[in-house]
Structures are given as C-alpha cells and as structure tokens.
Amino acid sequence: MILLFVSVVFISILVGMAISVGAFGTGGKRAKIFEDIYFSIEEVDGIGVVYTKKGDYSAVLKMENPVRKYSADTDSYYEFTSLMASVMQVLGDGYAIHKQDIFVRKQFDMSSIKGKNKDAKKRFLSDAYFRFFNGRSYTEATTYLTITQKGKSGGLKAYDNNKWRDFNVKIQKVADRLKSGGITCRFLGARECQEFADRFFAVDFKNPTTGMTDFKVDSEEIGMGDQHVKVYSLLDVDNVGLPGMIRPYSDTVVNNSVMPEDLLSELDHIPGVDTVIYNQVIFFPNQKREMAKLDKKKNRHASIPNPSNLIAVEDIKAVQDEVARNGKQLVYAHYNLVIKIEADKDFQKVTNNLENIFAKYSIHISKRAYNQLELFVASFPGNCFRLNQDYDQFLTISEAALCLMYKEHQAKGDNSPLKCYYTDRQGVPMPIDTTGKEGKVKYTNNSNFFVLGPSGSGKSFFMHVIWTKTHRKEL
C-alpha cells in the first residue's frame, strides 16, 4: 500500500514537471534568446542589410529630426507628420518602421573643439574659455530609422526574389522622400549596423568601446552589472489611456508667450537618468483585412444595444469614415522607453517623472509591462516583428500614431570658419556665425555689420573673435 502511494506521488510529480516544462520551458530557451535574433549582417551596394532568423530583413537610416528645439515653428511639426505619412504610403503592406531616439547624458570635452594651433600663446584666451565649460553635463541625441520587411513564415529558407527587389527599391524611395522633405539622412553600412546592434545590446552609446555583462532579468527590470535597465511600455492595450484628440505638438508658456513643443520634449532631461531610448514602432497591415475586422467588431457591438456598445459603434464608424473620406491608413503601433540608471538608484523616481510627463496629455503608461526581456529583445533594430500583436500593439490611424513620434533636435550651431562661441540652452559652447555669410549656409552676402548691445552682452568678445580670425587669415 505504501509502495503504491509513493508511486502515485512520484508519477504526479513527473506529470506536473512535464506540464510546467511544456507551459513555461526549462529556462534554456530564455537563456539563448539573444542568439535567436540575428542571422547575419551584410553590405549590399553600400547599404547594411540586417537579416533576422525569422526571415525579416532591414535597412537602418541615421537621420536628424527636422524640428529645431525651441524654434516655435508650429508648421514644422505638421510637415514632419505629413512627410512620414507619405513614407507609409510608399512602403505599404508587410513593412514596419522603427524609429529610435537615443538620449545620452555626457560631459563636455574641450579637446573636441579647442584650437589645434601648436602655438599655445595664440590660443590662450580661447582655451581658457573652453576650460571653463570642461566637464559640464549635457544631453546628446541621435536618431535612427529602421525599415523592416516581414519575411515569409518559412524564415530565411523561403526566399522570394520579388520581395527582395521590392525591398531594395522602397528603401531608396524612403531615403529620397526624406531628403526631399529637408531631412538629413544616410544608410548605415554593415559595420555600423553591427556596432549599433552591439551598443543597443549593452545599452551603451557613451563609451568609445562597449562591453557585455551578465543579465539578471525579473518582471520589473533587467540588471546589467553595475547598471540596471527598465522598459516602460507607453500604453496598456487592456486599458488604453489616450486623449480624444491629439496634435503633433503641445503648447507651453514661456515668458507669458505660448510656444509649441514636442509632446515628449522632456525626455532629454529626465533627472538622474544616464540613457533613454525611445522606441516608436509602426506596422502597416493589409487595409482590406483590417476594415473587415472593424466591420465584424462593429456588428458585434451593435447586436447588444447598451450605452457602452453604442459608443463603441460610433467610434468605429468615425474611424471608417476617416479612412474612406480622407484616405487615412490603419496601422498597429507600439511605443516603449528603455531607460538605464546606476544600480544603486531606484526606478520609482523615474516612474513618477514619466507619469507626470504623460499625464499632461491624458496618457497613462502601462503598469503591467512584466515581459521586460521580451520587450527589450523586440526593440533591437530589425527585430520589431517579435512584438506580440495581441498584447504589445494597438490599432489606430496613421496620423494619430505619428503624433507620438519624437520630432525635435538640439541646435548645433553654424558650420563656419568664423566661429564665435556662445552657450546653448544646455550651457555648453555652440558656434555662431553672427555675420551670416561665412558659413556653409549663407544667410546674407552683406559684408558690413554694426555691433550694438548693452554693457556686458559680449561686444568686445565678439570683436576679439573677428579680429583674431582676420589677423590669422582663417576666413
């Protein structure tokens, strides 16, 4: 009897273990999750093409956001939205765009811009000026746009020459469309794509060389040595908190004047944060199939006439009217923030800060992003189709999705031999060509100018720069 009881218990334990392994795996699959991302990266006609093991292939554009921060140019925000909407029309069904805005906290290094003249006496005043700012903290922003075509279900074995040709043609069209819209962009080569993927893996866009470390993953964060990373999903699909109307910018008051700014303009100065990566992913589904799904959903709600279902029917009709009359696209979107801080710091302050940022626009970030590792892996460049469509994506109109894209860049000064350095809004030196005619971009061809300003405004400093450049024949 005892032997029978022991046998039953032992068999029950084995069955339970089998069910557990079948449902959750042994842990080996998660341990090798990074090995299952990329197949290879090769260069095709000067363009780095990234292949994933699921058969998707991607090209990466390095670009500069078109709207200058604090420019107060409302039209620029709408122009960028229209430009990206036209890019979506070019790509079409089966493609996705993954825009990554990376904000890195750095310290100003005077050696990058100080004079290289061997005669130190001639550079004494300039070097003393830069030395004053040496080590000052500032945020550097970099933007990448990854264009991905979804592969066939058979993976890399199911090669389709027509799809490959279509991919090559369309990525060139996208680059040309962006350049025609005034956006500076270029394709990364194979080596640059490899470095980009490595730096994203280490979440290190600051140091000259990157190093990998062990990962410690739980439902709240990812530990990386003396750093830890948390992925914030912007929206919870089970409880989507979005305003009824959204614009590509918001209004802020500066000195009693209303001025436009990006909805996410505060991402570049979150207190205590070393690195922020804002992932913006938009998928382009088959439009007829999505419209048919909306019709089914509308009929399902209409079959039970209660107040909540009637509201749902009205919302679906409004979307269908917008698509039919104005030619809008239905897209699936996903947004997340990958944030890295020191291991001895707590994410609670960061979470509170983000909630305050998005609460101004009635957007509530997800509090149930427990799939930290899966979100991080799906945020790798070219790997966006790993996102769970049922849980990590939501359906919306293309223009609404584009409003949540980051559109701004910091002013970088003039590319000119006549560099008069003033500080930007971050407090680090920025070259300004006050003549407007010596730089790469010509603002005027007038050689005469008159320096006027109150006491202490920098008239003498400016004239010293003009005299120094002229005396050394650097103009």
Tab-separated table of N, CA and C in Angstrom, residues 145-210:
chain	number	residue	atom	x	y	z
A	145	LEU	N	16.320	55.334	-38.017
A	145	LEU	CA	15.050	54.851	-38.572
A	145	LEU	C	15.317	53.522	-39.279
A	146	THR	N	14.732	52.454	-38.754
A	146	THR	CA	14.919	51.114	-39.319
A	146	THR	C	13.687	50.730	-40.125
A	147	ILE	N	13.904	50.357	-41.380
A	147	ILE	CA	12.826	49.918	-42.271
A	147	ILE	C	12.906	48.400	-42.376
A	148	THR	N	11.834	47.723	-42.001
A	148	THR	CA	11.844	46.259	-41.939
A	148	THR	C	10.730	45.681	-42.793
A	149	GLN	N	11.079	44.672	-43.587
A	149	GLN	CA	10.073	43.919	-44.331
A	149	GLN	C	9.891	42.558	-43.674
A	150	LYS	N	8.653	42.205	-43.428
A	150	LYS	CA	8.354	40.922	-42.776
A	150	LYS	C	8.627	39.777	-43.741
A	151	GLY	N	9.385	38.790	-43.264
A	151	GLY	CA	9.696	37.635	-44.096
A	151	GLY	C	8.560	36.630	-44.117
A	152	LYS	N	8.707	35.626	-44.953
A	152	LYS	CA	7.705	34.570	-45.019
A	152	LYS	C	7.803	33.674	-43.795
A	153	SER	N	6.760	32.886	-43.585
A	153	SER	CA	6.711	32.033	-42.396
A	153	SER	C	7.813	30.982	-42.392
A	154	GLY	N	8.367	30.676	-43.542
A	154	GLY	CA	9.420	29.672	-43.609
A	154	GLY	C	10.780	30.180	-43.211
A	155	GLY	N	10.872	31.467	-42.849
A	155	GLY	CA	12.157	32.034	-42.445
A	155	GLY	C	13.046	32.299	-43.643
A	156	LEU	N	14.357	32.233	-43.440
A	156	LEU	CA	15.314	32.538	-44.497
A	156	LEU	C	15.285	31.508	-45.624
A	157	LYS	N	14.749	30.320	-45.348
A	157	LYS	CA	14.700	29.298	-46.389
A	157	LYS	C	13.686	29.660	-47.469
A	158	ALA	N	12.686	30.471	-47.125
A	158	ALA	CA	11.635	30.836	-48.079
A	158	ALA	C	12.010	32.150	-48.762
A	159	TYR	N	12.999	32.118	-49.629
A	159	TYR	CA	13.478	33.326	-50.312
A	159	TYR	C	12.540	33.675	-51.460
A	160	ASP	N	12.217	34.968	-51.567
A	160	ASP	CA	11.354	35.465	-52.633
A	160	ASP	C	12.075	36.616	-53.316
A	161	ASN	N	12.485	36.402	-54.555
A	161	ASN	CA	13.258	37.414	-55.275
A	161	ASN	C	12.454	38.691	-55.498
A	162	ASN	N	11.149	38.558	-55.718
A	162	ASN	CA	10.313	39.740	-55.942
A	162	ASN	C	10.236	40.609	-54.689
A	163	LYS	N	10.107	39.966	-53.536
A	163	LYS	CA	10.060	40.721	-52.282
A	163	LYS	C	11.402	41.409	-52.009
A	164	TRP	N	12.498	40.727	-52.317
A	164	TRP	CA	13.821	41.315	-52.110
A	164	TRP	C	14.020	42.532	-53.019
A	165	ARG	N	13.595	42.427	-54.277
A	165	ARG	CA	13.709	43.554	-55.197
A	165	ARG	C	12.822	44.709	-54.744
A	166	ASP	N	11.625	44.387	-54.281
A	166	ASP	CA	10.707	45.413	-53.781
A	166	ASP	C	11.301	46.128	-52.571
A	167	PHE	N	11.959	45.380	-51.695
A	167	PHE	CA	12.596	45.967	-50.512
A	167	PHE	C	13.681	46.959	-50.909
A	168	ASN	N	14.541	46.587	-51.846
A	168	ASN	CA	15.633	47.464	-52.262
A	168	ASN	C	15.125	48.741	-52.919
A	169	VAL	N	14.076	48.618	-53.711
A	169	VAL	CA	13.515	49.800	-54.368
A	169	VAL	C	12.875	50.733	-53.349
A	170	LYS	N	12.129	50.174	-52.407
A	170	LYS	CA	11.368	51.011	-51.477
A	170	LYS	C	12.246	51.713	-50.445
A	171	ILE	N	13.336	51.079	-49.995
A	171	ILE	CA	14.192	51.770	-49.024
A	171	ILE	C	14.871	52.971	-49.678
A	172	GLN	N	15.193	52.860	-50.975
A	172	GLN	CA	15.771	54.007	-51.678
A	172	GLN	C	14.729	55.113	-51.847
A	173	LYS	N	13.481	54.722	-52.110
A	173	LYS	CA	12.409	55.712	-52.223
A	173	LYS	C	12.197	56.447	-50.903
A	174	VAL	N	12.269	55.709	-49.796
A	174	VAL	CA	12.095	56.340	-48.479
A	174	VAL	C	13.209	57.348	-48.224
A	175	ALA	N	14.456	56.970	-48.518
A	175	ALA	CA	15.581	57.888	-48.317
A	175	ALA	C	15.418	59.137	-49.174
A	176	ASP	N	15.010	58.961	-50.426
A	176	ASP	CA	14.807	60.118	-51.307
A	176	ASP	C	13.661	60.985	-50.814
A	177	ARG	N	12.605	60.350	-50.314
A	177	ARG	CA	11.459	61.118	-49.811
A	177	ARG	C	11.861	61.942	-48.585
A	178	LEU	N	12.649	61.377	-47.690
A	178	LEU	CA	13.095	62.108	-46.504
A	178	LEU	C	13.999	63.274	-46.889
A	179	LYS	N	14.914	63.044	-47.831
A	179	LYS	CA	15.821	64.116	-48.258
A	179	LYS	C	15.060	65.238	-48.948
A	180	SER	N	14.052	64.886	-49.737
A	180	SER	CA	13.248	65.920	-50.392
A	180	SER	C	12.447	66.728	-49.381
A	181	GLY	N	12.193	66.134	-48.206
A	181	GLY	CA	11.498	66.849	-47.138
A	181	GLY	C	12.424	67.642	-46.240
A	182	GLY	N	13.707	67.728	-46.611
A	182	GLY	CA	14.660	68.536	-45.845
A	182	GLY	C	15.288	67.823	-44.670
A	183	ILE	N	15.192	66.493	-44.615
A	183	ILE	CA	15.771	65.730	-43.507
A	183	ILE	C	17.111	65.150	-43.941
A	184	THR	N	18.136	65.407	-43.157
A	184	THR	CA	19.453	64.839	-43.419
A	184	THR	C	19.465	63.381	-42.973
A	185	CYS	N	19.810	62.479	-43.890
A	185	CYS	CA	19.826	61.057	-43.543
A	185	CYS	C	20.811	60.319	-44.437
A	186	ARG	N	21.253	59.167	-43.964
A	186	ARG	CA	22.127	58.285	-44.745
A	186	ARG	C	21.969	56.861	-44.225
A	187	PHE	N	22.217	55.888	-45.086
A	187	PHE	CA	22.142	54.490	-44.686
A	187	PHE	C	23.411	54.084	-43.949
A	188	LEU	N	23.260	53.269	-42.926
A	188	LEU	CA	24.409	52.707	-42.229
A	188	LEU	C	24.981	51.549	-43.038
A	189	GLY	N	26.315	51.412	-42.994
A	189	GLY	CA	26.948	50.258	-43.599
A	189	GLY	C	26.854	49.050	-42.688
A	190	ALA	N	27.373	47.917	-43.152
A	190	ALA	CA	27.281	46.676	-42.381
A	190	ALA	C	28.005	46.796	-41.050
A	191	ARG	N	29.200	47.389	-41.055
A	191	ARG	CA	29.955	47.519	-39.811
A	191	ARG	C	29.246	48.453	-38.837
A	192	GLU	N	28.647	49.530	-39.349
A	192	GLU	CA	27.925	50.461	-38.482
A	192	GLU	C	26.670	49.809	-37.908
A	193	CYS	N	25.991	48.988	-38.709
A	193	CYS	CA	24.817	48.262	-38.201
A	193	CYS	C	25.213	47.306	-37.080
A	194	GLN	N	26.355	46.641	-37.251
A	194	GLN	CA	26.840	45.725	-36.223
A	194	GLN	C	27.140	46.476	-34.931
A	195	GLU	N	27.793	47.635	-35.066
A	195	GLU	CA	28.118	48.433	-33.877
A	195	GLU	C	26.849	48.955	-33.210
A	196	PHE	N	25.881	49.365	-34.020
A	196	PHE	CA	24.615	49.858	-33.482
A	196	PHE	C	23.909	48.769	-32.676
A	197	ALA	N	23.858	47.553	-33.220
A	197	ALA	CA	23.221	46.438	-32.510
A	197	ALA	C	23.973	46.099	-31.226
A	198	ASP	N	25.314	46.129	-31.279
A	198	ASP	CA	26.109	45.834	-30.081
A	198	ASP	C	25.883	46.881	-28.996
A	199	ARG	N	25.840	48.141	-29.405
A	199	ARG	CA	25.636	49.216	-28.417
A	199	ARG	C	24.237	49.156	-27.820
A	200	PHE	N	23.250	48.775	-28.636
A	200	PHE	CA	21.906	48.627	-28.081
A	200	PHE	C	21.864	47.461	-27.103
A	201	PHE	N	22.550	46.379	-27.424
A	201	PHE	CA	22.600	45.208	-26.543
A	201	PHE	C	23.157	45.595	-25.177
A	202	ALA	N	24.215	46.410	-25.176
A	202	ALA	CA	24.832	46.838	-23.920
A	202	ALA	C	24.178	48.096	-23.355
A	203	VAL	N	23.237	48.699	-24.105
A	203	VAL	CA	22.628	49.992	-23.751
A	203	VAL	C	23.752	50.980	-23.396
A	204	ASP	N	24.738	51.062	-24.275
A	204	ASP	CA	25.908	51.914	-24.051
A	204	ASP	C	26.207	52.681	-25.334
A	205	PHE	N	25.768	53.939	-25.381
A	205	PHE	CA	26.058	54.818	-26.507
A	205	PHE	C	26.980	55.959	-26.079
A	206	LYS	N	27.689	55.735	-24.998
A	206	LYS	CA	28.505	56.790	-24.405
A	206	LYS	C	29.998	56.508	-24.504
A	207	ASN	N	30.424	55.319	-24.158
A	207	ASN	CA	31.841	54.977	-24.113
A	207	ASN	C	32.372	54.639	-25.502
A	208	PRO	N	33.676	54.880	-25.736
A	208	PRO	CA	34.265	54.570	-27.055
A	208	PRO	C	34.159	53.096	-27.418
A	209	THR	N	34.319	52.226	-26.435
A	209	THR	CA	34.181	50.785	-26.668
A	209	THR	C	33.098	50.235	-25.746
A	210	THR	N	32.434	49.189	-26.203
A	210	THR	CA	31.347	48.595	-25.419
A	210	THR	C	31.776	47.238	-24.876
